[in-house]
Amino acid sequence: MSVSKEDFKVKINEVAENLYLSHFYLKNHEKMTEQLNARLKKYQPLFALSRMANYEAGILRLTRAYDKNSLGLLKIINILQSEYRFWGLPDILDDKQLKEDKKFVTPEENELVDGLMQLRDKVISHTDNKLHPRKFGFDIQKIYGGKLIYHNNKITTEEIENLPPSEKEKRLNQASNNLFLAFEKENNKILGKQVPSFSQLYELTKKGNEICNRYMQKVEIPPIELKLEGID
């Protein structure tokens, strides 16, 4: 079925919006994580829930842009490639660039995209029974340096609780950061597949935005910058 130029503009704008929102949901999650680690006891549980909601929203928006079975980057490239001559446009596409872009956005060609889909399918959108219950490959007690207790709505140890206030906060913040890094490392592999690290998620948002902008400009749509006041 043919796609008009006007319809294509609507479709590519939708993909661009998913990439843009994904980038800033993830940015917001990152900044909220920094705040949570620095001032753990000052934040209510709702803050932590909101932080994780930003993470999941960022992942889901990103996978929409890279899903080969729905309206994503691969479908956008294929539509433009097959239809642009019928829109009265000159020969505007670079075959070498097309191949590079298709390779980047295709899960079978790019392990980052493949891992992103694995993260969505096995953890966020669905729960694979092979993942639960799970045994972590690290010892939380070692990270905190003693037997764990739950005190004043936070994980701590008796040794840490008996420290002077400034030293106590320093130890708790360090332990919290170390635990976060341990979880991130642990979650980098799901059912035998490598999933993107947090910095690699930004690689996917930025490269996806670059590809989207390239083809938006082919149909006279201004490029989108990944900038948002107060976040980036």
PDB file of N, CA and C in Angstrom, residues 53-154:
ATOM      1  N   ALA A  53       9.598   4.825  37.226  1.00  0.00           N
ATOM      2  CA  ALA A  53       8.609   5.031  36.160  1.00  0.00           C
ATOM      3  C   ALA A  53       9.251   5.758  34.980  1.00  0.00           C
ATOM      4  N   ASN A  54      10.133   6.707  35.264  1.00  0.00           N
ATOM      5  CA  ASN A  54      10.851   7.406  34.204  1.00  0.00           C
ATOM      6  C   ASN A  54      11.746   6.447  33.426  1.00  0.00           C
ATOM      7  N   TYR A  55      12.395   5.532  34.137  1.00  0.00           N
ATOM      8  CA  TYR A  55      13.266   4.550  33.484  1.00  0.00           C
ATOM      9  C   TYR A  55      12.456   3.663  32.536  1.00  0.00           C
ATOM     10  N   GLU A  56      11.349   3.118  33.030  1.00  0.00           N
ATOM     11  CA  GLU A  56      10.543   2.217  32.210  1.00  0.00           C
ATOM     12  C   GLU A  56       9.922   2.950  31.024  1.00  0.00           C
ATOM     13  N   ALA A  57       9.477   4.181  31.239  1.00  0.00           N
ATOM     14  CA  ALA A  57       8.918   4.974  30.136  1.00  0.00           C
ATOM     15  C   ALA A  57       9.990   5.237  29.081  1.00  0.00           C
ATOM     16  N   GLY A  58      11.211   5.511  29.529  1.00  0.00           N
ATOM     17  CA  GLY A  58      12.311   5.746  28.594  1.00  0.00           C
ATOM     18  C   GLY A  58      12.619   4.516  27.758  1.00  0.00           C
ATOM     19  N   ILE A  59      12.642   3.349  28.401  1.00  0.00           N
ATOM     20  CA  ILE A  59      12.912   2.104  27.677  1.00  0.00           C
ATOM     21  C   ILE A  59      11.792   1.809  26.681  1.00  0.00           C
ATOM     22  N   LEU A  60      10.551   1.945  27.106  1.00  0.00           N
ATOM     23  CA  LEU A  60       9.428   1.624  26.231  1.00  0.00           C
ATOM     24  C   LEU A  60       9.357   2.564  25.025  1.00  0.00           C
ATOM     25  N   ARG A  61       9.597   3.846  25.239  1.00  0.00           N
ATOM     26  CA  ARG A  61       9.616   4.795  24.115  1.00  0.00           C
ATOM     27  C   ARG A  61      10.753   4.460  23.149  1.00  0.00           C
ATOM     28  N   LEU A  62      11.898   4.075  23.708  1.00  0.00           N
ATOM     29  CA  LEU A  62      13.059   3.755  22.868  1.00  0.00           C
ATOM     30  C   LEU A  62      12.798   2.500  22.037  1.00  0.00           C
ATOM     31  N   THR A  63      12.186   1.494  22.645  1.00  0.00           N
ATOM     32  CA  THR A  63      11.928   0.266  21.900  1.00  0.00           C
ATOM     33  C   THR A  63      10.867   0.485  20.809  1.00  0.00           C
ATOM     34  N   ARG A  64       9.964   1.431  21.012  1.00  0.00           N
ATOM     35  CA  ARG A  64       9.018   1.751  19.939  1.00  0.00           C
ATOM     36  C   ARG A  64       9.775   2.232  18.700  1.00  0.00           C
ATOM     37  N   ALA A  65      10.797   3.030  18.931  1.00  0.00           N
ATOM     38  CA  ALA A  65      11.563   3.577  17.808  1.00  0.00           C
ATOM     39  C   ALA A  65      12.406   2.513  17.110  1.00  0.00           C
ATOM     40  N   TYR A  66      12.810   1.461  17.833  1.00  0.00           N
ATOM     41  CA  TYR A  66      13.679   0.439  17.246  1.00  0.00           C
ATOM     42  C   TYR A  66      12.964  -0.873  16.935  1.00  0.00           C
ATOM     43  N   ASP A  67      11.674  -0.964  17.215  1.00  0.00           N
ATOM     44  CA  ASP A  67      10.938  -2.198  16.960  1.00  0.00           C
ATOM     45  C   ASP A  67      10.738  -2.367  15.448  1.00  0.00           C
ATOM     46  N   LYS A  68      11.286  -3.435  14.894  1.00  0.00           N
ATOM     47  CA  LYS A  68      11.201  -3.658  13.445  1.00  0.00           C
ATOM     48  C   LYS A  68       9.808  -4.109  13.011  1.00  0.00           C
ATOM     49  N   ASN A  69       8.978  -4.527  13.973  1.00  0.00           N
ATOM     50  CA  ASN A  69       7.652  -5.038  13.647  1.00  0.00           C
ATOM     51  C   ASN A  69       6.549  -3.992  13.780  1.00  0.00           C
ATOM     52  N   SER A  70       6.917  -2.764  14.119  1.00  0.00           N
ATOM     53  CA  SER A  70       5.922  -1.699  14.235  1.00  0.00           C
ATOM     54  C   SER A  70       6.483  -0.439  13.577  1.00  0.00           C
ATOM     55  N   LEU A  71       5.848   0.683  13.829  1.00  0.00           N
ATOM     56  CA  LEU A  71       6.302   1.931  13.210  1.00  0.00           C
ATOM     57  C   LEU A  71       7.555   2.420  13.927  1.00  0.00           C
ATOM     58  N   GLY A  72       8.698   2.033  13.403  1.00  0.00           N
ATOM     59  CA  GLY A  72       9.977   2.420  13.978  1.00  0.00           C
ATOM     60  C   GLY A  72      10.923   2.899  12.893  1.00  0.00           C
ATOM     61  N   LEU A  73      12.176   3.038  13.252  1.00  0.00           N
ATOM     62  CA  LEU A  73      13.173   3.570  12.327  1.00  0.00           C
ATOM     63  C   LEU A  73      13.316   2.721  11.063  1.00  0.00           C
ATOM     64  N   LEU A  74      13.335   1.396  11.213  1.00  0.00           N
ATOM     65  CA  LEU A  74      13.510   0.537  10.042  1.00  0.00           C
ATOM     66  C   LEU A  74      12.356   0.700   9.064  1.00  0.00           C
ATOM     67  N   LYS A  75      11.133   0.739   9.577  1.00  0.00           N
ATOM     68  CA  LYS A  75       9.975   0.893   8.701  1.00  0.00           C
ATOM     69  C   LYS A  75       9.983   2.258   8.026  1.00  0.00           C
ATOM     70  N   ILE A  76      10.394   3.287   8.747  1.00  0.00           N
ATOM     71  CA  ILE A  76      10.469   4.636   8.184  1.00  0.00           C
ATOM     72  C   ILE A  76      11.460   4.669   7.018  1.00  0.00           C
ATOM     73  N   ILE A  77      12.624   4.069   7.214  1.00  0.00           N
ATOM     74  CA  ILE A  77      13.632   4.043   6.150  1.00  0.00           C
ATOM     75  C   ILE A  77      13.102   3.288   4.932  1.00  0.00           C
ATOM     76  N   ASN A  78      12.455   2.160   5.174  1.00  0.00           N
ATOM     77  CA  ASN A  78      11.920   1.357   4.071  1.00  0.00           C
ATOM     78  C   ASN A  78      10.832   2.098   3.299  1.00  0.00           C
ATOM     79  N   ILE A  79       9.967   2.822   4.032  1.00  0.00           N
ATOM     80  CA  ILE A  79       8.911   3.589   3.362  1.00  0.00           C
ATOM     81  C   ILE A  79       9.523   4.664   2.469  1.00  0.00           C
ATOM     82  N   LEU A  80      10.462   5.411   3.015  1.00  0.00           N
ATOM     83  CA  LEU A  80      11.088   6.483   2.242  1.00  0.00           C
ATOM     84  C   LEU A  80      11.783   5.917   1.009  1.00  0.00           C
ATOM     85  N   GLN A  81      12.491   4.809   1.194  1.00  0.00           N
ATOM     86  CA  GLN A  81      13.234   4.197   0.095  1.00  0.00           C
ATOM     87  C   GLN A  81      12.315   3.757  -1.051  1.00  0.00           C
ATOM     88  N   SER A  82      11.151   3.265  -0.716  1.00  0.00           N
ATOM     89  CA  SER A  82      10.252   2.732  -1.746  1.00  0.00           C
ATOM     90  C   SER A  82       9.304   3.776  -2.332  1.00  0.00           C
ATOM     91  N   GLU A  83       9.077   4.892  -1.600  1.00  0.00           N
ATOM     92  CA  GLU A  83       8.022   5.818  -2.006  1.00  0.00           C
ATOM     93  C   GLU A  83       8.495   7.190  -2.493  1.00  0.00           C
ATOM     94  N   TYR A  84       9.730   7.582  -2.177  1.00  0.00           N
ATOM     95  CA  TYR A  84      10.074   8.992  -2.385  1.00  0.00           C
ATOM     96  C   TYR A  84       9.977   9.423  -3.851  1.00  0.00           C
ATOM     97  N   ARG A  85      10.206   8.532  -4.789  1.00  0.00           N
ATOM     98  CA  ARG A  85      10.115   8.899  -6.210  1.00  0.00           C
ATOM     99  C   ARG A  85       8.676   9.262  -6.596  1.00  0.00           C
ATOM    100  N   PHE A  86       7.704   8.614  -5.921  1.00  0.00           N
ATOM    101  CA  PHE A  86       6.301   8.900  -6.220  1.00  0.00           C
ATOM    102  C   PHE A  86       5.844  10.239  -5.631  1.00  0.00           C
ATOM    103  N   TRP A  87       6.684  10.822  -4.779  1.00  0.00           N
ATOM    104  CA  TRP A  87       6.347  12.123  -4.193  1.00  0.00           C
ATOM    105  C   TRP A  87       6.907  13.272  -5.025  1.00  0.00           C
ATOM    106  N   GLY A  88       7.548  12.927  -6.160  1.00  0.00           N
ATOM    107  CA  GLY A  88       8.113  13.955  -7.026  1.00  0.00           C
ATOM    108  C   GLY A  88       9.448  14.479  -6.544  1.00  0.00           C
ATOM    109  N   LEU A  89      10.120  13.718  -5.666  1.00  0.00           N
ATOM    110  CA  LEU A  89      11.416  14.143  -5.145  1.00  0.00           C
ATOM    111  C   LEU A  89      12.546  13.614  -6.039  1.00  0.00           C
ATOM    112  N   PRO A  90      13.662  14.352  -6.115  1.00  0.00           N
ATOM    113  CA  PRO A  90      14.814  13.874  -6.893  1.00  0.00           C
ATOM    114  C   PRO A  90      15.473  12.690  -6.175  1.00  0.00           C
ATOM    115  N   ASP A  91      16.541  12.180  -6.747  1.00  0.00           N
ATOM    116  CA  ASP A  91      17.247  11.044  -6.152  1.00  0.00           C
ATOM    117  C   ASP A  91      18.003  11.532  -4.911  1.00  0.00           C
ATOM    118  N   ILE A  92      17.357  11.439  -3.763  1.00  0.00           N
ATOM    119  CA  ILE A  92      17.855  12.099  -2.547  1.00  0.00           C
ATOM    120  C   ILE A  92      18.566  11.151  -1.590  1.00  0.00           C
ATOM    121  N   LEU A  93      18.604   9.858  -1.884  1.00  0.00           N
ATOM    122  CA  LEU A  93      19.114   8.886  -0.923  1.00  0.00           C
ATOM    123  C   LEU A  93      20.497   8.377  -1.294  1.00  0.00           C
ATOM    124  N   ASP A  94      21.315   8.201  -0.293  1.00  0.00           N
ATOM    125  CA  ASP A  94      22.666   7.659  -0.438  1.00  0.00           C
ATOM    126  C   ASP A  94      22.610   6.170  -0.083  1.00  0.00           C
ATOM    127  N   ASP A  95      22.873   5.311  -1.047  1.00  0.00           N
ATOM    128  CA  ASP A  95      22.740   3.863  -0.822  1.00  0.00           C
ATOM    129  C   ASP A  95      23.650   3.363   0.296  1.00  0.00           C
ATOM    130  N   LYS A  96      24.857   3.878   0.359  1.00  0.00           N
ATOM    131  CA  LYS A  96      25.795   3.456   1.405  1.00  0.00           C
ATOM    132  C   LYS A  96      25.279   3.854   2.787  1.00  0.00           C
ATOM    133  N   GLN A  97      24.767   5.079   2.895  1.00  0.00           N
ATOM    134  CA  GLN A  97      24.217   5.558   4.174  1.00  0.00           C
ATOM    135  C   GLN A  97      22.985   4.758   4.570  1.00  0.00           C
ATOM    136  N   LEU A  98      22.133   4.440   3.587  1.00  0.00           N
ATOM    137  CA  LEU A  98      20.945   3.633   3.855  1.00  0.00           C
ATOM    138  C   LEU A  98      21.322   2.284   4.466  1.00  0.00           C
ATOM    139  N   LYS A  99      22.304   1.638   3.874  1.00  0.00           N
ATOM    140  CA  LYS A  99      22.734   0.325   4.370  1.00  0.00           C
ATOM    141  C   LYS A  99      23.279   0.430   5.794  1.00  0.00           C
ATOM    142  N   GLU A 100      24.064   1.473   6.059  1.00  0.00           N
ATOM    143  CA  GLU A 100      24.622   1.671   7.402  1.00  0.00           C
ATOM    144  C   GLU A 100      23.515   1.910   8.424  1.00  0.00           C
ATOM    145  N   ASP A 101      22.546   2.736   8.063  1.00  0.00           N
ATOM    146  CA  ASP A 101      21.452   3.054   8.978  1.00  0.00           C
ATOM    147  C   ASP A 101      20.568   1.832   9.236  1.00  0.00           C
ATOM    148  N   LYS A 102      20.275   1.093   8.191  1.00  0.00           N
ATOM    149  CA  LYS A 102      19.466  -0.120   8.355  1.00  0.00           C
ATOM    150  C   LYS A 102      20.178  -1.131   9.247  1.00  0.00           C
ATOM    151  N   LYS A 103      21.467  -1.264   9.048  1.00  0.00           N
ATOM    152  CA  LYS A 103      22.244  -2.200   9.859  1.00  0.00           C
ATOM    153  C   LYS A 103      22.201  -1.801  11.327  1.00  0.00           C
ATOM    154  N   PHE A 104      22.311  -0.502  11.607  1.00  0.00           N
ATOM    155  CA  PHE A 104      22.329  -0.035  12.997  1.00  0.00           C
ATOM    156  C   PHE A 104      21.001  -0.287  13.693  1.00  0.00           C
ATOM    157  N   VAL A 105      19.884  -0.101  12.994  1.00  0.00           N
ATOM    158  CA  VAL A 105      18.570  -0.175  13.653  1.00  0.00           C
ATOM    159  C   VAL A 105      17.963  -1.585  13.650  1.00  0.00           C
ATOM    160  N   THR A 106      18.649  -2.556  13.052  1.00  0.00           N
ATOM    161  CA  THR A 106      18.121  -3.917  12.951  1.00  0.00           C
ATOM    162  C   THR A 106      18.667  -4.804  14.057  1.00  0.00           C
ATOM    163  N   PRO A 107      17.808  -5.426  14.876  1.00  0.00           N
ATOM    164  CA  PRO A 107      18.281  -6.257  16.005  1.00  0.00           C
ATOM    165  C   PRO A 107      19.256  -7.360  15.597  1.00  0.00           C
ATOM    166  N   GLU A 108      19.014  -7.991  14.461  1.00  0.00           N
ATOM    167  CA  GLU A 108      19.903  -9.077  14.024  1.00  0.00           C
ATOM    168  C   GLU A 108      21.293  -8.588  13.629  1.00  0.00           C
ATOM    169  N   GLU A 109      21.408  -7.282  13.374  1.00  0.00           N
ATOM    170  CA  GLU A 109      22.687  -6.705  12.942  1.00  0.00           C
ATOM    171  C   GLU A 109      23.395  -5.932  14.052  1.00  0.00           C
ATOM    172  N   ASN A 110      22.654  -5.530  15.074  1.00  0.00           N
ATOM    173  CA  ASN A 110      23.222  -4.680  16.124  1.00  0.00           C
ATOM    174  C   ASN A 110      22.877  -5.264  17.492  1.00  0.00           C
ATOM    175  N   GLU A 111      23.887  -5.728  18.218  1.00  0.00           N
ATOM    176  CA  GLU A 111      23.619  -6.383  19.505  1.00  0.00           C
ATOM    177  C   GLU A 111      23.050  -5.422  20.545  1.00  0.00           C
ATOM    178  N   LEU A 112      23.299  -4.123  20.398  1.00  0.00           N
ATOM    179  CA  LEU A 112      22.700  -3.150  21.319  1.00  0.00           C
ATOM    180  C   LEU A 112      21.181  -3.116  21.152  1.00  0.00           C
ATOM    181  N   VAL A 113      20.725  -3.098  19.907  1.00  0.00           N
ATOM    182  CA  VAL A 113      19.286  -3.084  19.635  1.00  0.00           C
ATOM    183  C   VAL A 113      18.668  -4.420  20.050  1.00  0.00           C
ATOM    184  N   ASP A 114      19.364  -5.505  19.775  1.00  0.00           N
ATOM    185  CA  ASP A 114      18.886  -6.830  20.173  1.00  0.00           C
ATOM    186  C   ASP A 114      18.746  -6.915  21.694  1.00  0.00           C
ATOM    187  N   GLY A 115      19.745  -6.387  22.412  1.00  0.00           N
ATOM    188  CA  GLY A 115      19.700  -6.387  23.874  1.00  0.00           C
ATOM    189  C   GLY A 115      18.602  -5.503  24.420  1.00  0.00           C
ATOM    190  N   LEU A 116      18.348  -4.376  23.743  1.00  0.00           N
ATOM    191  CA  LEU A 116      17.256  -3.481  24.141  1.00  0.00           C
ATOM    192  C   LEU A 116      15.917  -4.201  24.063  1.00  0.00           C
ATOM    193  N   MET A 117      15.705  -4.933  22.985  1.00  0.00           N
ATOM    194  CA  MET A 117      14.454  -5.678  22.834  1.00  0.00           C
ATOM    195  C   MET A 117      14.335  -6.791  23.881  1.00  0.00           C
ATOM    196  N   GLN A 118      15.460  -7.405  24.206  1.00  0.00           N
ATOM    197  CA  GLN A 118      15.467  -8.437  25.243  1.00  0.00           C
ATOM    198  C   GLN A 118      15.081  -7.839  26.592  1.00  0.00           C
ATOM    199  N   LEU A 119      15.598  -6.661  26.897  1.00  0.00           N
ATOM    200  CA  LEU A 119      15.283  -5.974  28.140  1.00  0.00           C
ATOM    201  C   LEU A 119      13.794  -5.668  28.230  1.00  0.00           C
ATOM    202  N   ARG A 120      13.223  -5.170  27.134  1.00  0.00           N
ATOM    203  CA  ARG A 120      11.790  -4.881  27.127  1.00  0.00           C
ATOM    204  C   ARG A 120      10.954  -6.159  27.246  1.00  0.00           C
ATOM    205  N   ASP A 121      11.277  -7.146  26.420  1.00  0.00           N
ATOM    206  CA  ASP A 121      10.433  -8.342  26.322  1.00  0.00           C
ATOM    207  C   ASP A 121      10.488  -9.224  27.560  1.00  0.00           C
ATOM    208  N   LYS A 122      11.663  -9.327  28.189  1.00  0.00           N
ATOM    209  CA  LYS A 122      11.839 -10.272  29.288  1.00  0.00           C
ATOM    210  C   LYS A 122      11.733  -9.664  30.677  1.00  0.00           C
ATOM    211  N   VAL A 123      11.784  -8.335  30.758  1.00  0.00           N
ATOM    212  CA  VAL A 123      11.782  -7.699  32.077  1.00  0.00           C
ATOM    213  C   VAL A 123      10.651  -6.684  32.242  1.00  0.00           C
ATOM    214  N   ILE A 124      10.469  -5.789  31.271  1.00  0.00           N
ATOM    215  CA  ILE A 124       9.536  -4.677  31.453  1.00  0.00           C
ATOM    216  C   ILE A 124       8.137  -5.018  30.955  1.00  0.00           C
ATOM    217  N   SER A 125       8.016  -5.443  29.699  1.00  0.00           N
ATOM    218  CA  SER A 125       6.686  -5.738  29.157  1.00  0.00           C
ATOM    219  C   SER A 125       6.151  -7.078  29.632  1.00  0.00           C
ATOM    220  N   HIS A 126       7.027  -8.060  29.788  1.00  0.00           N
ATOM    221  CA  HIS A 126       6.644  -9.399  30.218  1.00  0.00           C
ATOM    222  C   HIS A 126       7.619  -9.867  31.281  1.00  0.00           C
ATOM    223  N   THR A 127       7.224 -10.844  32.055  1.00  0.00           N
ATOM    224  CA  THR A 127       8.112 -11.432  33.051  1.00  0.00           C
ATOM    225  C   THR A 127       8.405 -12.862  32.646  1.00  0.00           C
ATOM    226  N   ASP A 128       9.663 -13.138  32.365  1.00  0.00           N
ATOM    227  CA  ASP A 128      10.051 -14.495  31.990  1.00  0.00           C
ATOM    228  C   ASP A 128      10.262 -15.325  33.253  1.00  0.00           C
ATOM    229  N   ASN A 129       9.642 -16.508  33.300  1.00  0.00           N
ATOM    230  CA  ASN A 129       9.735 -17.309  34.527  1.00  0.00           C
ATOM    231  C   ASN A 129      11.158 -17.794  34.799  1.00  0.00           C
ATOM    232  N   LYS A 130      12.041 -17.696  33.818  1.00  0.00           N
ATOM    233  CA  LYS A 130      13.430 -18.090  34.043  1.00  0.00           C
ATOM    234  C   LYS A 130      14.188 -17.034  34.853  1.00  0.00           C
ATOM    235  N   LEU A 131      13.607 -15.841  34.943  1.00  0.00           N
ATOM    236  CA  LEU A 131      14.269 -14.761  35.674  1.00  0.00           C
ATOM    237  C   LEU A 131      13.852 -14.698  37.142  1.00  0.00           C
ATOM    238  N   HIS A 132      12.745 -15.320  37.490  1.00  0.00           N
ATOM    239  CA  HIS A 132      12.200 -15.210  38.845  1.00  0.00           C
ATOM    240  C   HIS A 132      11.833 -16.583  39.388  1.00  0.00           C
ATOM    241  N   PRO A 133      12.207 -16.955  40.621  1.00  0.00           N
ATOM    242  CA  PRO A 133      13.108 -16.164  41.468  1.00  0.00           C
ATOM    243  C   PRO A 133      14.538 -16.209  40.938  1.00  0.00           C
ATOM    244  N   ARG A 134      15.315 -15.230  41.299  1.00  0.00           N
ATOM    245  CA  ARG A 134      16.684 -15.169  40.816  1.00  0.00           C
ATOM    246  C   ARG A 134      17.649 -15.010  41.983  1.00  0.00           C
ATOM    247  N   LYS A 135      18.847 -15.496  41.793  1.00  0.00           N
ATOM    248  CA  LYS A 135      19.897 -15.351  42.800  1.00  0.00           C
ATOM    249  C   LYS A 135      20.930 -14.374  42.264  1.00  0.00           C
ATOM    250  N   PHE A 136      21.160 -13.304  43.008  1.00  0.00           N
ATOM    251  CA  PHE A 136      22.118 -12.302  42.553  1.00  0.00           C
ATOM    252  C   PHE A 136      23.546 -12.814  42.711  1.00  0.00           C
ATOM    253  N   GLY A 137      24.402 -12.372  41.806  1.00  0.00           N
ATOM    254  CA  GLY A 137      25.792 -12.807  41.831  1.00  0.00           C
ATOM    255  C   GLY A 137      26.666 -11.919  42.697  1.00  0.00           C
ATOM    256  N   PHE A 138      26.088 -11.182  43.631  1.00  0.00           N
ATOM    257  CA  PHE A 138      26.881 -10.357  44.541  1.00  0.00           C
ATOM    258  C   PHE A 138      26.258 -10.417  45.930  1.00  0.00           C
ATOM    259  N   ASP A 139      27.039 -10.054  46.913  1.00  0.00           N
ATOM    260  CA  ASP A 139      26.612 -10.128  48.310  1.00  0.00           C
ATOM    261  C   ASP A 139      26.315  -8.714  48.817  1.00  0.00           C
ATOM    262  N   ILE A 140      25.041  -8.428  49.105  1.00  0.00           N
ATOM    263  CA  ILE A 140      24.662  -7.084  49.555  1.00  0.00           C
ATOM    264  C   ILE A 140      25.314  -6.760  50.897  1.00  0.00           C
ATOM    265  N   GLN A 141      25.448  -7.774  51.760  1.00  0.00           N
ATOM    266  CA  GLN A 141      26.065  -7.530  53.070  1.00  0.00           C
ATOM    267  C   GLN A 141      27.508  -7.066  52.929  1.00  0.00           C
ATOM    268  N   LYS A 142      28.220  -7.604  51.943  1.00  0.00           N
ATOM    269  CA  LYS A 142      29.602  -7.168  51.722  1.00  0.00           C
ATOM    270  C   LYS A 142      29.654  -5.723  51.257  1.00  0.00           C
ATOM    271  N   ILE A 143      28.673  -5.350  50.437  1.00  0.00           N
ATOM    272  CA  ILE A 143      28.630  -3.969  49.950  1.00  0.00           C
ATOM    273  C   ILE A 143      28.423  -2.991  51.101  1.00  0.00           C
ATOM    274  N   TYR A 144      27.564  -3.365  52.057  1.00  0.00           N
ATOM    275  CA  TYR A 144      27.293  -2.498  53.205  1.00  0.00           C
ATOM    276  C   TYR A 144      28.284  -2.699  54.350  1.00  0.00           C
ATOM    277  N   GLY A 145      29.060  -3.765  54.275  1.00  0.00           N
ATOM    278  CA  GLY A 145      30.092  -3.984  55.277  1.00  0.00           C
ATOM    279  C   GLY A 145      29.587  -4.509  56.605  1.00  0.00           C
ATOM    280  N   GLY A 146      28.555  -5.350  56.586  1.00  0.00           N
ATOM    281  CA  GLY A 146      28.043  -5.916  57.835  1.00  0.00           C
ATOM    282  C   GLY A 146      26.660  -6.502  57.650  1.00  0.00           C
ATOM    283  N   LYS A 147      26.099  -7.022  58.743  1.00  0.00           N
ATOM    284  CA  LYS A 147      24.776  -7.619  58.697  1.00  0.00           C
ATOM    285  C   LYS A 147      23.719  -6.538  58.485  1.00  0.00           C
ATOM    286  N   LEU A 148      22.847  -6.752  57.523  1.00  0.00           N
ATOM    287  CA  LEU A 148      21.878  -5.732  57.147  1.00  0.00           C
ATOM    288  C   LEU A 148      20.742  -5.624  58.151  1.00  0.00           C
ATOM    289  N   ILE A 149      20.302  -4.390  58.368  1.00  0.00           N
ATOM    290  CA  ILE A 149      19.078  -4.131  59.132  1.00  0.00           C
ATOM    291  C   ILE A 149      18.275  -3.087  58.355  1.00  0.00           C
ATOM    292  N   TYR A 150      17.000  -2.976  58.652  1.00  0.00           N
ATOM    293  CA  TYR A 150      16.152  -1.973  58.007  1.00  0.00           C
ATOM    294  C   TYR A 150      15.744  -0.979  59.078  1.00  0.00           C
ATOM    295  N   HIS A 151      16.217   0.264  58.937  1.00  0.00           N
ATOM    296  CA  HIS A 151      16.015   1.248  59.987  1.00  0.00           C
ATOM    297  C   HIS A 151      15.636   2.593  59.368  1.00  0.00           C
ATOM    298  N   ASN A 152      14.558   3.177  59.865  1.00  0.00           N
ATOM    299  CA  ASN A 152      14.094   4.475  59.358  1.00  0.00           C
ATOM    300  C   ASN A 152      13.921   4.475  57.839  1.00  0.00           C
ATOM    301  N   ASN A 153      13.260   3.423  57.340  1.00  0.00           N
ATOM    302  CA  ASN A 153      12.930   3.303  55.918  1.00  0.00           C
ATOM    303  C   ASN A 153      14.137   3.192  54.991  1.00  0.00           C
ATOM    304  N   LYS A 154      15.228   2.630  55.506  1.00  0.00           N
ATOM    305  CA  LYS A 154      16.376   2.432  54.632  1.00  0.00           C
ATOM    306  C   LYS A 154      17.175   1.206  55.074  1.00  0.00           C
TER     307      LYS A 154
END
